[in-house]
Tab-separated table of C-alpha atoms and ligand atoms in Angstrom:
chain	number	residue	atom	x	y	z
A	1	MET	CA	0.000	0.000	0.000
A	2	GLN	CA	2.646	2.433	1.172
A	3	LEU	CA	4.795	1.704	-1.863
A	4	ASN	CA	1.892	2.134	-4.243
A	5	ARG	CA	0.953	5.448	-2.723
A	6	ARG	CA	4.580	6.541	-2.879
A	7	ASN	CA	4.929	5.624	-6.575
A	8	TRP	CA	1.629	7.209	-7.451
A	9	LEU	CA	2.666	10.427	-5.731
A	10	LYS	CA	6.088	10.327	-7.304
A	11	ASN	CA	4.715	9.843	-10.818
A	12	SER	CA	2.104	12.549	-10.529
A	13	LEU	CA	4.628	14.948	-9.034
A	14	MET	CA	7.139	14.241	-11.766
A	15	MET	CA	4.416	14.960	-14.316
A	16	SER	CA	3.397	18.215	-12.710
A	17	ALA	CA	7.069	19.232	-12.330
A	18	GLY	CA	7.479	18.755	-16.093
A	19	ALA	CA	4.365	20.814	-16.697
A	20	VAL	CA	5.681	23.661	-14.553
A	21	ALA	CA	8.949	23.850	-16.485
A	22	ALA	CA	7.289	23.997	-19.898
A	23	PRO	CA	4.776	26.865	-20.382
A	24	ALA	CA	5.997	30.207	-21.636
A	25	LEU	CA	2.729	32.001	-20.832
A	26	LEU	CA	1.553	32.412	-17.288
A	27	PRO	CA	-2.105	32.886	-16.367
A	28	VAL	CA	-3.068	36.355	-15.169
A	29	ASN	CA	-3.275	35.310	-11.538
A	30	ALA	CA	0.302	34.003	-11.568
A	31	TYR	CA	1.227	37.569	-10.807
A	32	CYS	CA	0.437	37.681	-7.135
A	33	GLU	CA	2.938	39.084	-4.670
A	34	PRO	CA	1.279	41.995	-2.874
A	35	TRP	CA	3.278	41.225	0.278
A	36	LEU	CA	6.503	42.017	-1.510
A	37	ASP	CA	6.055	45.406	-3.100
A	38	THR	CA	5.520	48.898	-1.841
A	39	PRO	CA	2.476	50.629	-3.371
A	40	GLU	CA	4.558	53.162	-5.294
A	41	THR	CA	6.534	50.513	-7.200
A	42	MET	CA	3.954	47.713	-7.399
A	43	PRO	CA	3.601	46.593	-11.022
A	44	VAL	CA	-0.004	46.789	-12.201
A	45	MET	CA	-1.947	43.740	-13.374
A	46	PRO	CA	-2.024	42.953	-17.102
A	47	PRO	CA	-5.161	44.165	-18.926
A	48	LYS	CA	-8.307	42.183	-18.161
A	49	GLY	CA	-8.080	38.770	-19.812
A	50	GLY	CA	-4.459	39.461	-20.815
A	51	VAL	CA	-1.609	37.044	-20.360
A	52	LEU	CA	1.652	37.582	-18.612
A	53	LYS	CA	4.323	36.616	-21.137
A	54	ALA	CA	7.249	37.379	-18.889
A	55	ARG	CA	7.369	37.950	-15.149
A	56	LEU	CA	10.597	39.907	-14.811
A	57	SER	CA	9.764	41.846	-11.651
A	58	ALA	CA	10.810	39.691	-8.694
A	59	ASN	CA	14.364	38.507	-9.504
A	60	GLU	CA	13.357	34.860	-9.613
A	61	ASN	CA	15.350	32.210	-11.469
A	62	PRO	CA	13.331	30.188	-13.999
A	63	TYR	CA	16.038	27.491	-14.210
A	64	GLY	CA	15.336	26.118	-10.755
A	65	PRO	CA	14.545	24.065	-8.831
A	66	SER	CA	17.273	21.751	-10.115
A	67	PRO	CA	16.414	18.250	-11.410
A	68	LYS	CA	17.961	16.766	-8.243
A	69	ALA	CA	15.864	19.076	-6.074
A	70	LEU	CA	12.685	18.144	-7.983
A	71	LYS	CA	13.418	14.446	-7.515
A	72	ALA	CA	14.061	14.990	-3.800
A	73	ILE	CA	10.799	16.933	-3.482
A	74	SER	CA	8.789	14.162	-5.108
A	75	GLU	CA	10.325	11.612	-2.716
A	76	ALA	CA	10.010	13.859	0.330
A	77	ALA	CA	6.361	14.713	-0.389
A	78	ALA	CA	5.338	11.156	0.453
A	79	ASP	CA	7.101	11.562	3.812
A	80	GLY	CA	5.185	14.766	4.454
A	81	TYR	CA	3.361	13.170	7.378
A	82	LEU	CA	6.686	12.995	9.286
A	83	TYR	CA	8.253	15.936	11.145
A	84	PRO	CA	11.495	16.699	9.328
A	85	PHE	CA	13.497	16.617	12.620
A	86	SER	CA	17.000	15.670	11.533
A	87	TYR	CA	17.021	17.278	8.080
A	88	GLY	CA	17.482	20.824	9.425
A	89	ALA	CA	20.577	19.730	11.338
A	90	GLN	CA	21.884	17.869	8.266
A	91	LEU	CA	21.494	20.906	6.044
A	92	ARG	CA	23.068	23.203	8.630
A	93	LYS	CA	26.058	20.857	8.796
A	94	MET	CA	26.363	20.705	5.017
A	95	ILE	CA	26.305	24.497	4.691
A	96	ALA	CA	28.742	24.950	7.605
A	97	GLU	CA	31.216	22.532	6.029
A	98	GLN	CA	30.962	24.230	2.645
A	99	GLU	CA	31.502	27.704	4.138
A	100	GLY	CA	34.243	26.558	6.540
A	101	VAL	CA	32.471	27.574	9.761
A	102	ALA	CA	31.001	25.702	12.763
A	103	ASP	CA	27.419	24.388	12.670
A	104	GLU	CA	26.440	26.969	15.341
A	105	GLN	CA	27.440	29.688	12.880
A	106	ILE	CA	24.529	28.890	10.547
A	107	LEU	CA	20.909	29.887	11.190
A	108	LEU	CA	18.299	28.570	8.720
A	109	ALA	CA	14.888	30.089	8.042
A	110	PRO	CA	12.081	30.038	5.465
A	111	GLY	CA	13.698	32.652	3.189
A	112	SER	CA	16.503	35.073	4.007
A	113	GLY	CA	13.836	37.781	4.223
A	114	SER	CA	12.542	36.310	7.464
A	115	LEU	CA	16.102	36.484	8.845
A	116	LEU	CA	16.380	40.119	7.805
A	117	VAL	CA	13.191	40.754	9.765
A	118	ALA	CA	14.361	38.701	12.785
A	119	ALA	CA	17.641	40.652	12.827
A	120	ALA	CA	15.698	43.928	12.535
A	121	MET	CA	13.599	42.990	15.570
A	122	TYR	CA	16.590	41.842	17.601
A	123	TYR	CA	18.714	44.930	16.960
A	124	SER	CA	15.893	47.446	17.338
A	125	ASN	CA	14.805	45.932	20.636
A	126	ALA	CA	18.377	45.570	21.921
A	127	LYS	CA	18.917	49.322	21.367
A	128	PRO	CA	15.551	51.127	21.463
A	129	GLY	CA	15.494	54.159	19.164
A	130	GLY	CA	18.859	53.152	17.641
A	131	THR	CA	19.766	53.914	14.039
A	132	ILE	CA	20.307	51.536	11.150
A	133	ILE	CA	22.565	52.866	8.409
A	134	SER	CA	22.081	51.696	4.813
A	135	ALA	CA	22.674	52.797	1.252
A	136	ASP	CA	19.842	54.456	-0.682
A	137	PRO	CA	18.401	52.928	-2.780
A	138	THR	CA	18.913	49.388	-1.528
A	139	TYR	CA	16.847	46.346	-0.516
A	140	GLU	CA	14.648	47.769	2.223
A	141	GLN	CA	13.109	44.794	4.039
A	142	LEU	CA	15.369	44.887	7.109
A	143	MET	CA	15.133	48.644	7.658
A	144	ARG	CA	11.365	48.767	7.091
A	145	ALA	CA	10.885	46.065	9.738
A	146	ALA	CA	13.264	47.866	12.110
A	147	VAL	CA	11.381	51.168	11.724
A	148	GLN	CA	8.176	49.346	12.692
A	149	HIS	CA	10.003	48.386	15.882
A	150	GLY	CA	11.007	51.967	16.695
A	151	ALA	CA	14.397	52.161	14.944
A	152	LYS	CA	15.624	55.167	12.967
A	153	TRP	CA	16.879	54.707	9.408
A	154	ASP	CA	19.838	56.719	8.150
A	155	LYS	CA	19.918	56.522	4.333
A	156	VAL	CA	23.226	57.253	2.609
A	157	PRO	CA	22.847	58.061	-1.115
A	158	LEU	CA	24.838	55.938	-3.556
A	159	THR	CA	27.961	57.539	-5.060
A	160	ALA	CA	27.403	59.898	-7.981
A	161	GLY	CA	28.075	58.444	-11.413
A	162	ASP	CA	28.785	54.806	-10.547
A	163	TYR	CA	25.926	54.241	-8.071
A	164	ASP	CA	28.059	52.255	-5.629
A	165	HIS	CA	27.697	52.078	-1.829
A	166	ASN	CA	29.328	55.212	-0.387
A	167	LEU	CA	31.347	53.276	2.182
A	168	ALA	CA	33.329	56.308	3.366
A	169	GLU	CA	30.166	58.275	4.150
A	170	MET	CA	28.447	55.249	5.707
A	171	GLU	CA	31.428	54.717	8.012
A	172	LYS	CA	31.519	58.409	8.907
A	173	ARG	CA	27.927	58.232	10.110
A	174	VAL	CA	28.597	55.428	12.635
A	175	GLY	CA	28.052	56.805	16.122
A	176	ASP	CA	26.921	55.935	19.637
A	177	ASN	CA	23.311	55.630	18.505
A	178	THR	CA	24.051	53.221	15.614
A	179	SER	CA	22.483	49.818	16.161
A	180	LEU	CA	23.397	48.170	12.836
A	181	MET	CA	25.121	48.776	9.498
A	182	TYR	CA	23.274	47.126	6.564
A	183	VAL	CA	25.139	46.507	3.286
A	184	ASN	CA	23.638	44.750	0.256
A	185	ASN	CA	26.307	43.304	-2.028
A	186	PRO	CA	25.661	43.202	-4.953
A	187	ASN	CA	23.014	45.826	-4.365
A	188	ASN	CA	19.322	45.511	-5.241
A	189	PRO	CA	18.065	47.442	-7.259
A	190	THR	CA	21.284	48.693	-8.918
A	191	GLY	CA	23.090	45.361	-9.417
A	192	VAL	CA	26.394	47.077	-8.569
A	193	THR	CA	29.059	44.990	-6.762
A	194	ILE	CA	31.291	46.618	-4.128
A	195	ASP	CA	35.084	46.426	-4.516
A	196	PRO	CA	35.983	43.363	-2.392
A	197	VAL	CA	39.171	44.754	-0.850
A	198	ALA	CA	37.438	47.988	0.164
A	199	LEU	CA	34.438	46.120	1.574
A	200	ARG	CA	36.490	43.712	3.685
A	201	ALA	CA	38.547	46.583	5.096
A	202	PHE	CA	35.318	48.528	5.810
A	203	VAL	CA	33.868	45.505	7.651
A	204	ASP	CA	37.169	45.096	9.599
A	205	ARG	CA	36.887	48.673	10.878
A	206	VAL	CA	33.134	49.139	11.315
A	207	SER	CA	32.493	45.749	12.966
A	208	ALA	CA	34.987	46.700	15.678
A	209	LYS	CA	32.497	49.434	16.662
A	210	LYS	CA	29.037	48.238	15.590
A	211	PRO	CA	27.495	45.083	14.068
A	212	VAL	CA	27.545	44.832	10.268
A	213	PHE	CA	24.927	42.925	8.250
A	214	VAL	CA	25.923	42.032	4.672
A	215	ASP	CA	23.091	40.711	2.492
A	216	GLU	CA	24.661	38.515	-0.211
A	217	ALA	CA	21.448	37.288	-1.870
A	218	TYR	CA	22.916	37.669	-5.397
A	219	ILE	CA	26.564	36.797	-4.705
A	220	HIS	CA	26.514	33.728	-6.998
A	221	TYR	CA	25.939	35.973	-10.031
A	222	THR	CA	29.218	37.857	-9.466
A	223	SER	CA	32.355	36.783	-11.314
A	224	ASP	CA	33.834	35.202	-8.149
A	225	PRO	CA	31.489	34.673	-5.164
A	226	LYS	CA	34.280	33.690	-2.744
A	227	LYS	CA	36.251	36.829	-3.572
A	228	PHE	CA	33.286	39.177	-3.098
A	229	SER	CA	31.845	37.545	0.036
A	230	VAL	CA	32.681	38.742	3.550
A	231	ILE	CA	32.287	35.296	5.117
A	232	GLU	CA	36.074	35.614	5.645
A	233	ASN	CA	35.313	38.431	8.090
A	234	VAL	CA	32.938	36.136	9.991
A	235	LYS	CA	35.733	33.569	10.178
A	236	LYS	CA	37.985	36.174	11.782
A	237	GLY	CA	35.458	36.348	14.657
A	238	GLN	CA	34.139	39.801	13.717
A	239	ASP	CA	30.672	41.104	14.593
A	240	VAL	CA	29.310	40.550	11.079
A	241	LEU	CA	26.340	38.635	9.698
A	242	VAL	CA	26.053	37.359	6.136
A	243	ALA	CA	22.628	36.560	4.655
A	244	ARG	CA	22.276	34.041	1.824
A	245	THR	CA	19.229	32.670	0.007
A	246	PHE	CA	18.144	29.651	-2.028
A	247	SER	CA	15.752	31.928	-3.958
A	248	LYS	CA	18.235	33.114	-6.596
A	249	ILE	CA	20.930	30.823	-8.093
A	250	TYR	CA	19.132	27.705	-6.756
A	251	GLY	CA	15.787	28.857	-8.187
A	252	MET	CA	13.831	27.963	-5.044
A	253	ALA	CA	12.051	31.259	-4.218
A	254	GLY	CA	8.713	29.518	-3.774
A	255	LEU	CA	10.183	26.840	-1.511
A	256	ARG	CA	11.406	29.491	0.975
A	257	LEU	CA	14.866	28.902	2.369
A	258	GLY	CA	17.686	31.172	3.460
A	259	TYR	CA	20.417	31.290	6.069
A	260	LEU	CA	22.610	33.567	8.127
A	261	VAL	CA	26.311	33.031	8.744
A	262	GLY	CA	27.565	34.739	11.897
A	263	GLN	CA	28.919	34.392	15.426
A	264	PRO	CA	27.132	31.693	17.496
A	265	ASP	CA	26.006	34.068	20.294
A	266	THR	CA	24.555	36.579	17.838
A	267	LEU	CA	22.676	33.877	15.934
A	268	ALA	CA	21.314	32.447	19.202
A	269	ALA	CA	20.058	35.934	20.141
A	270	ILE	CA	18.491	36.552	16.693
A	271	SER	CA	16.840	33.110	16.712
A	272	LYS	CA	14.700	34.237	19.656
A	273	TRP	CA	12.966	36.544	17.152
A	274	GLY	CA	12.789	34.205	14.171
A	275	GLY	CA	14.568	31.520	12.193
A	276	GLY	CA	15.568	28.021	13.203
A	277	PRO	CA	14.550	24.750	11.593
A	278	GLY	CA	10.978	24.721	12.967
A	279	GLY	CA	9.450	26.631	10.032
A	280	LEU	CA	11.091	24.540	7.326
A	281	THR	CA	9.279	21.808	5.430
A	282	MET	CA	10.342	18.246	4.629
A	283	THR	CA	10.203	19.055	0.903
A	284	THR	CA	12.268	22.237	1.077
A	285	LEU	CA	14.955	20.770	3.328
A	286	ARG	CA	15.387	17.676	1.182
A	287	ALA	CA	15.423	19.752	-2.005
A	288	ALA	CA	18.174	21.928	-0.522
A	289	LEU	CA	20.203	18.919	0.631
A	290	ALA	CA	19.982	17.571	-2.926
A	291	CYS	CA	21.087	20.732	-4.748
A	292	TYR	CA	23.247	22.806	-2.389
A	293	THR	CA	26.538	21.312	-3.576
A	294	ASP	CA	25.360	20.390	-7.096
A	295	GLU	CA	28.117	22.259	-8.937
A	296	ASP	CA	26.841	21.184	-12.367
A	297	PHE	CA	23.467	22.746	-11.695
A	298	ILE	CA	24.956	25.925	-10.202
A	299	LYS	CA	27.158	26.307	-13.302
A	300	TYR	CA	24.195	25.668	-15.613
A	301	SER	CA	21.951	28.080	-13.729
A	302	LEU	CA	24.644	30.764	-13.860
A	303	ALA	CA	25.452	30.183	-17.530
A	304	LYS	CA	21.778	30.537	-18.500
A	305	GLY	CA	21.506	33.696	-16.392
A	306	LEU	CA	24.610	35.194	-18.000
A	307	GLU	CA	23.318	34.368	-21.486
A	308	SER	CA	20.121	36.298	-20.717
A	309	ARG	CA	22.108	39.150	-19.144
A	310	GLU	CA	24.269	39.505	-22.280
A	311	PHE	CA	21.164	39.437	-24.507
A	312	LEU	CA	19.594	42.118	-22.309
A	313	TYR	CA	22.690	44.339	-22.528
A	314	GLN	CA	22.641	44.048	-26.321
A	315	THR	CA	18.890	44.747	-26.447
A	316	LEU	CA	19.305	47.888	-24.357
A	317	LYS	CA	22.237	49.116	-26.467
A	318	THR	CA	20.320	48.495	-29.702
A	319	ASN	CA	17.400	50.539	-28.393
A	320	GLY	CA	19.634	53.423	-27.312
A	321	TYR	CA	19.597	52.793	-23.548
A	322	THR	CA	22.512	52.766	-21.113
A	323	TYR	CA	22.559	50.409	-18.113
A	324	LEU	CA	24.452	49.670	-14.916
A	325	ALA	CA	26.764	46.647	-15.231
A	326	SER	CA	25.203	43.983	-13.032
A	327	GLY	CA	26.580	41.310	-10.707
A	328	THR	CA	23.070	39.919	-10.204
A	329	ASN	CA	20.123	38.313	-12.003
A	330	PHE	CA	18.617	41.692	-12.885
A	331	VAL	CA	19.696	44.868	-14.688
A	332	LEU	CA	18.814	48.493	-13.894
A	333	PHE	CA	18.669	51.094	-16.656
A	334	PRO	CA	17.543	54.719	-16.913
A	335	ILE	CA	14.271	55.232	-18.797
A	336	ARG	CA	12.942	58.138	-20.812
A	337	MET	CA	9.427	58.385	-19.402
A	338	LYS	CA	7.716	58.410	-16.013
A	339	GLY	CA	8.309	55.100	-14.225
A	340	GLU	CA	4.606	54.454	-13.630
A	341	ASP	CA	3.855	54.944	-17.351
A	342	PHE	CA	6.725	52.637	-18.327
A	343	VAL	CA	5.471	49.888	-16.013
A	344	THR	CA	1.894	50.205	-17.317
A	345	ARG	CA	2.913	50.226	-20.958
A	346	MET	CA	5.176	47.195	-20.526
A	347	MET	CA	2.419	45.391	-18.639
A	348	ASP	CA	0.010	46.177	-21.513
A	349	GLN	CA	2.451	44.126	-23.603
A	350	GLY	CA	2.337	41.310	-21.020
A	351	VAL	CA	5.734	41.994	-19.440
A	352	SER	CA	6.131	42.877	-15.770
A	353	ILE	CA	9.151	44.859	-14.587
A	354	ARG	CA	9.700	47.349	-11.760
A	355	GLN	CA	10.555	51.017	-11.656
A	356	TRP	CA	12.531	53.257	-9.307
A	357	LYS	CA	13.141	56.961	-9.056
A	358	PHE	CA	16.410	58.282	-7.633
A	359	ASP	CA	19.129	60.757	-8.569
A	360	GLY	CA	16.472	62.810	-10.409
A	361	GLN	CA	15.874	59.977	-12.866
A	362	TYR	CA	13.390	57.151	-13.496
A	363	TRP	CA	14.837	53.652	-13.790
A	364	CYS	CA	13.564	50.230	-14.873
A	365	ARG	CA	14.733	47.058	-13.148
A	366	VAL	CA	14.335	43.948	-15.273
A	367	SER	CA	14.999	40.441	-13.947
A	368	LEU	CA	16.734	37.781	-16.044
A	369	GLY	CA	14.261	35.237	-17.392
A	370	THR	CA	14.436	32.515	-20.027
A	371	MET	CA	15.489	33.566	-23.540
A	372	PRO	CA	11.838	33.571	-24.794
A	373	GLN	CA	10.952	35.824	-21.857
A	374	MET	CA	13.889	38.128	-22.644
A	375	GLN	CA	12.734	38.202	-26.263
A	376	ALA	CA	9.240	39.202	-25.045
A	377	PHE	CA	10.898	42.011	-23.071
A	378	ALA	CA	12.929	43.095	-26.131
A	379	ASP	CA	9.836	43.119	-28.378
A	380	SER	CA	7.828	45.102	-25.843
A	381	LEU	CA	10.633	47.614	-25.271
A	382	LYS	CA	10.799	48.257	-28.994
A	383	VAL	CA	7.040	48.844	-29.143
A	384	ILE	CA	6.934	51.340	-26.295
A	385	SER	CA	10.247	53.174	-26.842
B	401	PLP	C1	18.820	41.726	-1.514
B	401	PLP	C2	17.774	40.769	-1.110
B	401	PLP	N1	17.814	40.223	0.108
B	401	PLP	C3	16.907	39.341	0.528
B	401	PLP	C4	15.856	38.985	-0.280
B	401	PLP	C5	14.831	38.033	0.260
B	401	PLP	O1	14.907	36.812	-0.372
B	401	PLP	P1	14.258	35.497	0.209
B	401	PLP	O2	13.375	35.865	1.365
B	401	PLP	O3	13.484	34.911	-0.926
B	401	PLP	O4	15.413	34.638	0.643
B	401	PLP	C6	15.743	39.521	-1.565
B	401	PLP	C7	14.637	39.138	-2.451
B	401	PLP	O5	14.537	39.481	-3.590
B	401	PLP	C8	16.731	40.441	-1.985
B	401	PLP	O6	16.669	41.023	-3.188
């Protein structure tokens, strides 16, 4: 009986996994992420009855989950009646070994976003009314959560011209009231990667005074993740946290998994506010165990992403646009109309993207999709430009 049920589940899951990978057109209601966006940048829905040809607004990776992860999910689903007790510890160990740290230096959670929020709650309650310093614009989830818990947010504009973190100014603003320094490398929404030597030296100095949080969600899309990461600073015992996610290179955004690398005491303190293996599912944990060290898949996923990124660069050049060179799975470029109009007109063509306004300029951020999706973007851009 058990075996029959298992095989039946496996076969039907394999079939539905194949079906998910295939379609180029998504139904209208596939666009559904109101929890993610702020009202001013929320892409509008496609016209009534329209189809979404390309969802390029949430920096997802259409090449995941990997075949090994899909197989693990289909097997794990049949064990869904069991608590996944030991799998969290197994995954933590696997990640710790890969990163060269102790098991206690890894904190898992359903998505790195929930760890950003847990850290926000911990630091804003540890120092009521304290200030979090970040670049502007950057990924805002941690600071928004902290502000809800009474923190102040000190935004440091990106450098003029190259739109990099202004590390010198950020360091200058560290004071008695600072509760945390947040750095996003490479940065969302610009895609710009910080010089690794400068960043490590910055973390050396700042972490001696105040905790530093480096969000490395997109690090796998840089030319050399090990070189650009500050996990080396964690290994030196510094007061620094590194956030990583399975949502990007591993293509598991919907499965929800992320982790923090940091000092054991800090992670224990943050885990009182969120994180830990309790919120993780049997399917997600076993998928992650199956793909975390799958170098072939990581290489494939990256190669496909880079192919789309190169196509996007060429498309933008051909249509007379400039862009910021990206170390991520998205590209930001200045646009020639109001951001809201650009978003609406692209959505009328069935393509969702996001817009920003900073430095007196409107910008479009477009995520890397499959080549047919990038072609849909290119066709739509031509129509509306
Ligand atoms: C910079 C950055 N950090 C964290 C996250 C959260 O990712 P997740 O919660 O899916 O791990 C995102 C999502 O896009 C992001 O762009």
